[in-house]
Coordinates of C-alpha atoms (C1' of nucleotides) in Angstrom, one line a residue:
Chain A
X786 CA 112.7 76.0 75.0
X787 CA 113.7 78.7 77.5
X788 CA 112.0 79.8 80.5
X789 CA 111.1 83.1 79.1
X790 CA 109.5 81.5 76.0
X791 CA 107.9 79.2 78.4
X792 CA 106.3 81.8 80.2
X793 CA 105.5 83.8 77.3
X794 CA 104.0 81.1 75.6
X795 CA 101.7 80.1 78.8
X796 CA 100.8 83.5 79.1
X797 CA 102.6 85.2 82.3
X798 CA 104.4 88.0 81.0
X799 CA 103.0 91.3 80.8
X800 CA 105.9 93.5 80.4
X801 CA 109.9 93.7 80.8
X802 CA 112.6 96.3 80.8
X803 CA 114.3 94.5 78.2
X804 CA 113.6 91.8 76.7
X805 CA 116.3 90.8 74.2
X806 CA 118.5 91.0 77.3
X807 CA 116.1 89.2 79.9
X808 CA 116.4 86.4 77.6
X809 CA 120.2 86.1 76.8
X810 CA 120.6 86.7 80.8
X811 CA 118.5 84.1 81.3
X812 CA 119.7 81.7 78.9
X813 CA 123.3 81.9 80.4
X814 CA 123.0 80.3 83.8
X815 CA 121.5 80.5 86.8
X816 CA 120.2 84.1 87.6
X817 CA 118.5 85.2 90.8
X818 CA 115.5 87.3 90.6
X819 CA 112.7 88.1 93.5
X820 CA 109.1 88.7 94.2
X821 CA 107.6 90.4 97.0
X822 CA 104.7 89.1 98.8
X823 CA 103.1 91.8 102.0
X824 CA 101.6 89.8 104.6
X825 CA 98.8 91.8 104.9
X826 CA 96.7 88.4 105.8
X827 CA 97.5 85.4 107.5
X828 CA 96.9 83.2 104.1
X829 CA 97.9 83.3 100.1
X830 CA 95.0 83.9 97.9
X831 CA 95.3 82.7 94.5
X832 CA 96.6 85.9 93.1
X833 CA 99.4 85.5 95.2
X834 CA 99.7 82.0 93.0
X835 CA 100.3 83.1 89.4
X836 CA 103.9 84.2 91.4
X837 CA 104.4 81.3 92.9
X838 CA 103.5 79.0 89.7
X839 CA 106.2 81.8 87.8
X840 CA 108.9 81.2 91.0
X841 CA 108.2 77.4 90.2
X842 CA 109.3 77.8 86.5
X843 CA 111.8 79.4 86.9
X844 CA 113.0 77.5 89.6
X845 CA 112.5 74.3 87.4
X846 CA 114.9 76.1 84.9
X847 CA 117.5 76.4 87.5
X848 CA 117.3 79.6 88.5
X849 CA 116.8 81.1 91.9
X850 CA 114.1 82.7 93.5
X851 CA 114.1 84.8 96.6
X852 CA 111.2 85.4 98.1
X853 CA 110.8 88.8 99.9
X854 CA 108.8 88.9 102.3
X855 CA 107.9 92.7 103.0
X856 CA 107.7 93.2 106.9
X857 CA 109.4 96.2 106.4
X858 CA 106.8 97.7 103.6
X859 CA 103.9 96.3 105.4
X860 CA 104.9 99.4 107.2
X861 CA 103.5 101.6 104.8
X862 CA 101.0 100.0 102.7
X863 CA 101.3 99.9 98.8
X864 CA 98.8 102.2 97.2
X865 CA 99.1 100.8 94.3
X866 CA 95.4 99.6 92.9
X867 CA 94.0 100.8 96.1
X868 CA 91.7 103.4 96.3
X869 CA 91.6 103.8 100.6
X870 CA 94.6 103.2 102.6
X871 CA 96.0 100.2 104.0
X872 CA 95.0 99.3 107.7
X873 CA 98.4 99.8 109.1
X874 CA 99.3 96.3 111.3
X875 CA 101.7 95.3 113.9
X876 CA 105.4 94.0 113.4
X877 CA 103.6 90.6 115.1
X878 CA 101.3 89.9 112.9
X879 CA 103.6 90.8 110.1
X880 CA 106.1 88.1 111.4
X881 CA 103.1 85.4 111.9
X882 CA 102.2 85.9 108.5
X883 CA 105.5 85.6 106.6
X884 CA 105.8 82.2 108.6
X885 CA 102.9 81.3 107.2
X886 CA 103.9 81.8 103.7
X887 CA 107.1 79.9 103.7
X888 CA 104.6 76.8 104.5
X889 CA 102.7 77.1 101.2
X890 CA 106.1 78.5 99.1
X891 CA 107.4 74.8 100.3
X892 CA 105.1 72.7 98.7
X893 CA 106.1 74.4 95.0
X894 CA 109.9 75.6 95.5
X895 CA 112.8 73.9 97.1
X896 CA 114.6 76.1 100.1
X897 CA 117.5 73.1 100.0
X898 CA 121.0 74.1 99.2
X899 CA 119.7 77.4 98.9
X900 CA 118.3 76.8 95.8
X901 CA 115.6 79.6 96.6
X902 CA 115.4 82.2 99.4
X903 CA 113.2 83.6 101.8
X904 CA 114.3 87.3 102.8
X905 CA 112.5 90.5 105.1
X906 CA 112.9 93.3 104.2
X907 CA 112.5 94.3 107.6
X908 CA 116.1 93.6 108.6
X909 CA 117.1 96.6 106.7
X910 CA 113.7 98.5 106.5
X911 CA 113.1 99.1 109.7
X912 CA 116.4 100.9 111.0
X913 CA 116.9 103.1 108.5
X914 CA 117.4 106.5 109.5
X915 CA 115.4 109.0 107.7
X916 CA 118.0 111.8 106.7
X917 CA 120.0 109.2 105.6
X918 CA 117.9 107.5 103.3
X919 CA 115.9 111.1 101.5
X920 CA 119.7 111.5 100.9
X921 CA 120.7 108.5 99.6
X922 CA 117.8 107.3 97.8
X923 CA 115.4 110.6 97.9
X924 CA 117.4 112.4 95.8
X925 CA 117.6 109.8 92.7
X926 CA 113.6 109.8 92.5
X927 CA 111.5 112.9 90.6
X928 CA 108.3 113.6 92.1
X929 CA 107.1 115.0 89.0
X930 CA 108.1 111.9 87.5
X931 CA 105.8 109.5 90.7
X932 CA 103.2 112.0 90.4
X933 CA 102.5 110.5 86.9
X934 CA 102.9 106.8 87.3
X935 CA 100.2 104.9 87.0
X936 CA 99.9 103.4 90.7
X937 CA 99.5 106.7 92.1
X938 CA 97.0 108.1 89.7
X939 CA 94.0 106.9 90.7
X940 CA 95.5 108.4 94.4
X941 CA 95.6 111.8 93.0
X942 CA 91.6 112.1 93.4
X943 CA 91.3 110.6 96.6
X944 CA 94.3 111.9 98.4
X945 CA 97.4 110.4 99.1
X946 CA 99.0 110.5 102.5
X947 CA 103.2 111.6 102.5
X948 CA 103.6 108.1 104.2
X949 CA 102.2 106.4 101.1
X950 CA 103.8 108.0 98.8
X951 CA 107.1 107.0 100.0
X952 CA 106.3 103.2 99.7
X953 CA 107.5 103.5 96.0
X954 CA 111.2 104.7 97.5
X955 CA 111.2 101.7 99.7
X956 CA 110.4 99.2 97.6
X957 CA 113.2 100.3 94.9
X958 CA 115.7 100.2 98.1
X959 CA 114.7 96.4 98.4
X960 CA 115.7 95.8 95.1
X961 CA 118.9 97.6 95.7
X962 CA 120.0 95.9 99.0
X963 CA 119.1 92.6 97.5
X964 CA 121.1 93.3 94.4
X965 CA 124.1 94.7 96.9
X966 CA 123.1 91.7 99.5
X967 CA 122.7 89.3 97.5
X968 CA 123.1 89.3 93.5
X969 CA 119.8 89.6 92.6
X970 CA 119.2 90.8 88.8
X971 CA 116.1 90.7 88.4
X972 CA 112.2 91.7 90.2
X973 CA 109.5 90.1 89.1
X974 CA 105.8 91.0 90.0
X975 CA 102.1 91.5 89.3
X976 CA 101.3 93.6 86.5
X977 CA 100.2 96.6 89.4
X978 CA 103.9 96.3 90.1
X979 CA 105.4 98.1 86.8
X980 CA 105.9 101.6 88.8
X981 CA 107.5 100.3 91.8
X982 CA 109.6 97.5 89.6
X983 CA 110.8 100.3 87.0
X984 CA 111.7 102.0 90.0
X985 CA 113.9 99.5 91.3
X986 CA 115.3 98.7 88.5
X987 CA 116.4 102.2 87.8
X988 CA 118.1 103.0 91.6
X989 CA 119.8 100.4 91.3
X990 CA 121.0 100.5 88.0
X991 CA 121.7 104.3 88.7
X992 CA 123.6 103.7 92.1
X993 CA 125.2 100.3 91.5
X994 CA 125.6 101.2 87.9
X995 CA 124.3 97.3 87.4
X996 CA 122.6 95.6 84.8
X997 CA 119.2 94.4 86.4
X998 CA 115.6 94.1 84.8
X999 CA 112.4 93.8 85.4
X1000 CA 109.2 91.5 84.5
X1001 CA 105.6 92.0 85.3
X1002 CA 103.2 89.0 84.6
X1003 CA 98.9 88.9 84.2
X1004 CA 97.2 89.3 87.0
X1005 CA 94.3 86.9 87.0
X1006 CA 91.2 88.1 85.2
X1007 CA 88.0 87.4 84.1
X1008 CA 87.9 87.7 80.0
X1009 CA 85.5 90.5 80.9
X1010 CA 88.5 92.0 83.0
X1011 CA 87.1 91.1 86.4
X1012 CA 90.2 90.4 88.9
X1013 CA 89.7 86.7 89.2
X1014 CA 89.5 84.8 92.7
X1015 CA 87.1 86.6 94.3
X1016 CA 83.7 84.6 96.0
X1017 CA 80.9 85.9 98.3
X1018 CA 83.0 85.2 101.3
X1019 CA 85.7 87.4 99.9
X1020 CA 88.8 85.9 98.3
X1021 CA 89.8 82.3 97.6
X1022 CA 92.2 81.4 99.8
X1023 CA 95.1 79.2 99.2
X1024 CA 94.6 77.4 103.1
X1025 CA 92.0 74.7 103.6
X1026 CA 91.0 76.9 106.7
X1027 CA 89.5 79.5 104.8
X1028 CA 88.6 77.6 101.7
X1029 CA 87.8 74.2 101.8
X1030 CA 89.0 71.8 99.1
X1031 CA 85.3 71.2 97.9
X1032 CA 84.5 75.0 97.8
X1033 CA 88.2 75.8 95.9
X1034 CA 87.2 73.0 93.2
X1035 CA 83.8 74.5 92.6
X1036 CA 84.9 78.0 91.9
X1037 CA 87.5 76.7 89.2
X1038 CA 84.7 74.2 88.0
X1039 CA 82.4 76.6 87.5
X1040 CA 85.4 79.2 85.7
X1041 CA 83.4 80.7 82.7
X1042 CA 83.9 78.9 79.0
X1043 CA 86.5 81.7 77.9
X1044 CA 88.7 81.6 80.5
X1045 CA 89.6 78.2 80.9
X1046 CA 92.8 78.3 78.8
X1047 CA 93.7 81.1 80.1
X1048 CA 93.7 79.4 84.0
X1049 CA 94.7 76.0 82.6
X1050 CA 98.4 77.7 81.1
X1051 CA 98.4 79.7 84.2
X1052 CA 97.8 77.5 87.0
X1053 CA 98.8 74.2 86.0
X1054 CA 102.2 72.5 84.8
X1055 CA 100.0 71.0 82.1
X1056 CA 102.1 70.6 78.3
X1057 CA 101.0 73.2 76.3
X1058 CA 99.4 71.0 73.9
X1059 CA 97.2 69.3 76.4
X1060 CA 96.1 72.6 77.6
X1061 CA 95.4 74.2 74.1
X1062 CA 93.4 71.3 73.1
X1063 CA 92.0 71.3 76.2
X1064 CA 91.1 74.9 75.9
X1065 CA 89.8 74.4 72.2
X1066 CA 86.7 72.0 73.1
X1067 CA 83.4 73.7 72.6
X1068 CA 79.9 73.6 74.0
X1069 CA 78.9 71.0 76.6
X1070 CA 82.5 69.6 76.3
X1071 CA 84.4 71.8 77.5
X1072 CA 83.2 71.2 81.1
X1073 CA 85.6 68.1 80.3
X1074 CA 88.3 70.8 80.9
X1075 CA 86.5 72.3 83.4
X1076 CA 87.0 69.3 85.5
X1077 CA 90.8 68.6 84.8
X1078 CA 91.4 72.6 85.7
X1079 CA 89.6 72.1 89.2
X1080 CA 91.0 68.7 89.8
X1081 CA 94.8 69.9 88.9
X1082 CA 94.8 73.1 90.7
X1083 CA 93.0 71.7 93.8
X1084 CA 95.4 69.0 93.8
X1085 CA 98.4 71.3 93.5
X1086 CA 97.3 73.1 96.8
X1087 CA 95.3 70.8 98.6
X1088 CA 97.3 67.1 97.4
X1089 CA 95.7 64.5 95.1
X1090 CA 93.9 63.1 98.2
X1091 CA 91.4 65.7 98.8
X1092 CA 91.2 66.7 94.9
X1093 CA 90.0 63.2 94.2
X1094 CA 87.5 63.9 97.1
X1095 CA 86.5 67.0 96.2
X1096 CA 86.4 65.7 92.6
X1097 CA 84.3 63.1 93.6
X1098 CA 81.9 64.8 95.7
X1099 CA 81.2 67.1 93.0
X1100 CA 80.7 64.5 90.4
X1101 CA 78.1 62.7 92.8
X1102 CA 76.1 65.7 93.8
X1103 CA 75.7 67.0 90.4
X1104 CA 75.1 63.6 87.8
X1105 CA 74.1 61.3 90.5
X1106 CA 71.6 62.8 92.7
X1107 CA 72.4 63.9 96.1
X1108 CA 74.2 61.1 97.9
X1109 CA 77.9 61.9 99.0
X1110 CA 79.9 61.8 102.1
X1111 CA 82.5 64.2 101.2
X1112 CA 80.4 67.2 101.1
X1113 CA 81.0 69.8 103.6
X1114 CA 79.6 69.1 107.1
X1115 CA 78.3 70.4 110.5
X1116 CA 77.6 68.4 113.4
X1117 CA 75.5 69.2 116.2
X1118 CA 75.1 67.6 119.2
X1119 CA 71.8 65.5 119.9
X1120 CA 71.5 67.7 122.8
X1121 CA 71.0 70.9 120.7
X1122 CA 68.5 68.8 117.9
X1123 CA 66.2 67.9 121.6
X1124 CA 63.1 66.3 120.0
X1125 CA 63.5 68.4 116.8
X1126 CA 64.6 71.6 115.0
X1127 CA 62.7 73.2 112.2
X1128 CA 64.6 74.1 109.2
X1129 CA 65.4 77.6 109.6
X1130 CA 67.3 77.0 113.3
X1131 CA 69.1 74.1 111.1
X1132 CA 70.1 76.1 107.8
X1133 CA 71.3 78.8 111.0
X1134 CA 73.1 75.9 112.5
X1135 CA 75.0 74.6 108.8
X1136 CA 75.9 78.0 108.3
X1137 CA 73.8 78.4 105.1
X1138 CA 72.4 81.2 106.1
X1139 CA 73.2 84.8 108.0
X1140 CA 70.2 85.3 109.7
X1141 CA 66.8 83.6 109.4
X1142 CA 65.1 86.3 107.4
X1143 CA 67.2 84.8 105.1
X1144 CA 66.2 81.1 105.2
X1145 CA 62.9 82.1 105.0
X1146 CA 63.3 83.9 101.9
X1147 CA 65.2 80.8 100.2
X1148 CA 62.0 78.6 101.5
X1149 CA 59.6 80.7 99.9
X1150 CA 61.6 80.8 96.9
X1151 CA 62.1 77.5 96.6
X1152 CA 66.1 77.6 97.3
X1153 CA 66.2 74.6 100.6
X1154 CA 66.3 70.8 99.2
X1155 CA 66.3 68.4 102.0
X1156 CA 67.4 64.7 101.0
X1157 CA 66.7 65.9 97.8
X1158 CA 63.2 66.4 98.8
X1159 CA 61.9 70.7 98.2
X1160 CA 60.9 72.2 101.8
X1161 CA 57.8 74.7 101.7
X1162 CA 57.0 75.0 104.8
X1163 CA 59.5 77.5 107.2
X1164 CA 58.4 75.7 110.1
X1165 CA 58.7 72.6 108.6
X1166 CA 60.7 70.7 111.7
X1167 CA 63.6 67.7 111.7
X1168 CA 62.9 65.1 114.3
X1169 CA 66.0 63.2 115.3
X1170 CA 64.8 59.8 113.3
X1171 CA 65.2 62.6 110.1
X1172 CA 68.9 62.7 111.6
X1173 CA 69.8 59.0 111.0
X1174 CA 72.0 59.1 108.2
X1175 CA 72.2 62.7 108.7
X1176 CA 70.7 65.5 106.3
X1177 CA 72.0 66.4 103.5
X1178 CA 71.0 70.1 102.4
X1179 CA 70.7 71.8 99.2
X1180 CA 71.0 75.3 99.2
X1181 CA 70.7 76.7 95.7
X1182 CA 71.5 75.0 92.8
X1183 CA 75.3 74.6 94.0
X1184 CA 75.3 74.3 97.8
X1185 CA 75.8 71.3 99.6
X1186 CA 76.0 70.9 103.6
X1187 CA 75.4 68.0 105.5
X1188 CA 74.2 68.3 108.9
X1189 CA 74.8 65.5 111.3
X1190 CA 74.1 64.6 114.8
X1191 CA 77.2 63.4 117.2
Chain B
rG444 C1' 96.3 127.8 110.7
rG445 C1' 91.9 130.3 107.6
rG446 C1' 87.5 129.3 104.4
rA447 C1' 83.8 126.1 101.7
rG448 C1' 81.3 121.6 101.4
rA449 C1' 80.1 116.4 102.4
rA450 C1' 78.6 112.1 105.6
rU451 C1' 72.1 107.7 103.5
rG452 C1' 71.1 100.5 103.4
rC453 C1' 76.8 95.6 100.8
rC454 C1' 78.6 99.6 97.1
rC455 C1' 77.1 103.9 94.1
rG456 C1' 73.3 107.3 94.6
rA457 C1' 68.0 109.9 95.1
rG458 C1' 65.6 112.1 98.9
rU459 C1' 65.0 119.2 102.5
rG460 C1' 59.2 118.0 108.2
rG461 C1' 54.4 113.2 107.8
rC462 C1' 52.6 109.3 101.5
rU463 C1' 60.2 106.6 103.7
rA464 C1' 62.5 100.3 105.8
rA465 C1' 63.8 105.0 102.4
rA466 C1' 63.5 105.9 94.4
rG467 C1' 67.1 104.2 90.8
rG468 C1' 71.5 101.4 89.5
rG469 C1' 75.4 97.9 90.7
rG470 C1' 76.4 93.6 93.4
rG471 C1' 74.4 89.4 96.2
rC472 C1' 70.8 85.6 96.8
rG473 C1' 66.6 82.5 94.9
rG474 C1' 63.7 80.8 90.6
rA475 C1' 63.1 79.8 85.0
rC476 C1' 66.2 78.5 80.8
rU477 C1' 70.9 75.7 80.4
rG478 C1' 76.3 72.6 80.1
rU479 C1' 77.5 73.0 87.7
rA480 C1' 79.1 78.2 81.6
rA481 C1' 77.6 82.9 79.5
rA482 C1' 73.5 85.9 78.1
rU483 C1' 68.3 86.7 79.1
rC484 C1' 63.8 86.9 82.0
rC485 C1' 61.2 86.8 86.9
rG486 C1' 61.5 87.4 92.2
rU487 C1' 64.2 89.0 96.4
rU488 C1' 67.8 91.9 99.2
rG489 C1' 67.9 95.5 107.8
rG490 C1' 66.4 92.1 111.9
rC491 C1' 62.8 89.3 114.8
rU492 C1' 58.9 85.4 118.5
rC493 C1' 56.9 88.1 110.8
rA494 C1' 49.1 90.0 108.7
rG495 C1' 52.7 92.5 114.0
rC496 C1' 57.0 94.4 116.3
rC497 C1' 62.0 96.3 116.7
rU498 C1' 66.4 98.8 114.8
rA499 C1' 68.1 102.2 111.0
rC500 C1' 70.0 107.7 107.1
rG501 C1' 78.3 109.7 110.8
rA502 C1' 77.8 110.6 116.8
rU503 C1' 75.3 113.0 120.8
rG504 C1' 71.7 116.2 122.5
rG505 C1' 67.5 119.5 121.1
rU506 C1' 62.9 121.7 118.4
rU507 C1' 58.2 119.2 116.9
rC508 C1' 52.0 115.7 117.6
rG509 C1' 55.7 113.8 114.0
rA510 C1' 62.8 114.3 111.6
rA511 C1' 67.1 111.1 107.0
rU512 C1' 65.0 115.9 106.4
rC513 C1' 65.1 121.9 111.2
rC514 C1' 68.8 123.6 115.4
rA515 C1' 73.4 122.9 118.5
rU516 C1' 77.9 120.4 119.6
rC517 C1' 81.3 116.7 118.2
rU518 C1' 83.8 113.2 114.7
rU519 C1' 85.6 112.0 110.0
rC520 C1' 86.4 113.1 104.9
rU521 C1' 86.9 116.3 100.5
rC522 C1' 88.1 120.9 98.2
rC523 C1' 90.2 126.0 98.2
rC524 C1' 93.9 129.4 100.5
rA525 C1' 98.7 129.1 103.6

RNA sequence: GGGAGAAUGCCCGAGUGGCUAAAGGGGGCGGACUGUAAAUCCGUUGGCUCAGCCUACGAUGGUUCGAAUCCAUCUUCUCCCA
């Protein structure tokens, strides 16, 4: 089966330029085709995954990927699927970032033999020279035309500043320069790409007068349409700084019924079968597939080592009662417990809670479980003989910490 | 550059001098029910040394016994004209 029927079939593709000639192109030998990732943030978020997972398909086919990294378009900001602009950032950070990203792009692609690439576009963003450019590029694009594309739409309400507008014009340049540059034929990207892809796709083909295409695939969503990856800390993050192992197996363990097929195609190198069947199960069994969509994707980014942990962990504090060691935990110092604490300085102290209003609201309402035992009382307070194996608290139905004493 | 209007709690959005820590909705959190799902229902949602106090309606200053509400200046945003 071809990679393009692969990725159809597990459910990437959105749209492409052409597709009778995407797949003959692809089916004749190695192609190169790129994505382009803005380091806007110092970490991947699972978004930024589904075009890794597609890199590492295509890669597996024998094709090359280049990763773009866009210092250069950072710049700017993309409007698209924004409603405010982008908070503009310094050429450092830019640079910190992208490092950071060829860390995680390693653990799914090879960079050996160049056998995929990592590009900036800085290196041929950032000394352009304006009249230059509007000339050479500004005069093959129709306002009218990027007035009416979808990305900048939603812009029209809210205002749209001259500097975003141009991001469109850049971004087809990159696909130029790494067609000229390089041989790239094809741009891949999230489905909120289509405008600035089509646009790439026809500069170049309109100033190279070269065959190159263009794919978007799904962007992960809820079946009620809900971008996926979000959690009350913001989004899940791809580095165990930001999201720990434990926390990024409980959001994909507690995915909703419908949309475990969907994530199971998506994120994991699971055989279609496996994953269809998986998906098929009904009722109370599908939190079977539940469990093997957590455990694979948190051992794809985080290793088999901590998915077995977190996998464990989760098992223990859910069917057997609340005795684990590999549940999230604070230490304090015996010099900060003194002769005791009462609950809400503690909950303050694991981080539970954002101020103590807030702890005393969950007591009242019955939300704190110490050792598995409810705590009523706000001034209810933890001696250090509570400490002795440490105390393991229950915030919610989901929430584990445990709070020990070094 | 000229003119008109807007700014309220996490978000949207009521509120035109005391009854306003501020309606309503969304979201969040907790509880019930469950399958660590969804839907539904109930409660809660500024902070604290919590029957009380403090801080809050873009910013600063003013009028008043009393202001989110009135006045002045400033800031930002939107719209119309150029």
């Amino acid at each position: 089966m071809s990679v393009f029927d692969t990725l159809k079939e597990r459910g990437y593709l959105e749209q492409c330029t052409h597709e009778e000639e995407i797949r003959e192109l692809l089916e004749s030998g190695p192609v190169k085709f790129y994505i382009g990732f803005d380091p806007t943030a110092d970490s991947l978020h699972i978004g930024h995954f589904i075009q890794i997972m597609v890199m590492a398909h295509m890669q597996r086919a024998g094709h090359i990927p280049v990763a773009l990294i866009g210092g250069g378009t950072t710049m700017i900001g993309d409007p698209s699927g924004r409603s405010d602009m982008r908070q503009v950032m310094t050429q450092e950070r830019i640079a910190q970032n992208g490092e950071m990203f060829k860390k995680v792009f390693e653990k799914f692609l090879t960079f050996e033999d160049d056998r995929a690439l990592m590009v900036n576009n800085a290196d041929w963003i950032l000394d352009l020279n304006y009249i230059n450019f509007i000339r050479d590029v500004g005069s093959y694009f129709s306002v009218n035309q990027m007035l009416a594309a979808e990305c900048y739409k939603n812009r029209m309400e809210k205002g749209l500043t001259f500097l975003e507008f141009n991001y469109m014009l850049l971004q087809a340049y990159d696909f130029y320069r790494l067609h000229e540059d390089y041989g790239v034929q094809m741009q891949f990207g999230g489905n909120d790409q289509w405008s600035n892809i089509i646009a790439g796709v026809n500069l170049t083909r309109k100033k190279s007068g070269a065959d190159v295409y263009g794919m978007t695939f799904s962007l992960l969503t809820t079946s009620e349409g809900i971008k996926m990856g979000k959690t009350a800390k913001g989004a899940l993050w791809l580095d165990a700084e930001k999201t720990s192992p434990y926390e990024f197996y409980q959001y994909w363990r507690n995915i909703a019924d419908a949309d475990v097929e969907k994530c199971l195609a998506l994120l994991t190198f699971l055989p279609m079968d496996e994953v269809r069947r998986l998906g098929s199960y009904k009722d109370e069994k599908i939190n079977e597939s539940k469990e093997t969509l957590a455990f694979e994707v948190t051992k794809m980014i985080h290793g088999e080592e901590e998915a077995v942990k977190a996998q464990e962990a989760s098992r223990a504090l859910f069917k057997g009662g609340p005795d684990s060691s590999d549940v999230p935990t604070v230490t304090i110092t015996a010099e900060e417990l003194g002769d005791g604490l009462d609950i809400l300085t503690i909950l303050d102290k694991a981080g539970l809670i954002s101020s103590k209003s807030e702890g005393r609201r969950l007591v009242q309402q019955n939300g704190i479980a110490v050792d598995g035992t409810k705590v009523t009382d706000i001034a209810q307070v933890f001696t250090p003989d509570d400490f002795s194996d440490g105390l393991l608290i229950k915030k919610g139905k989901k929430i584990y910490k445990k709070v020990t004493v070094a």
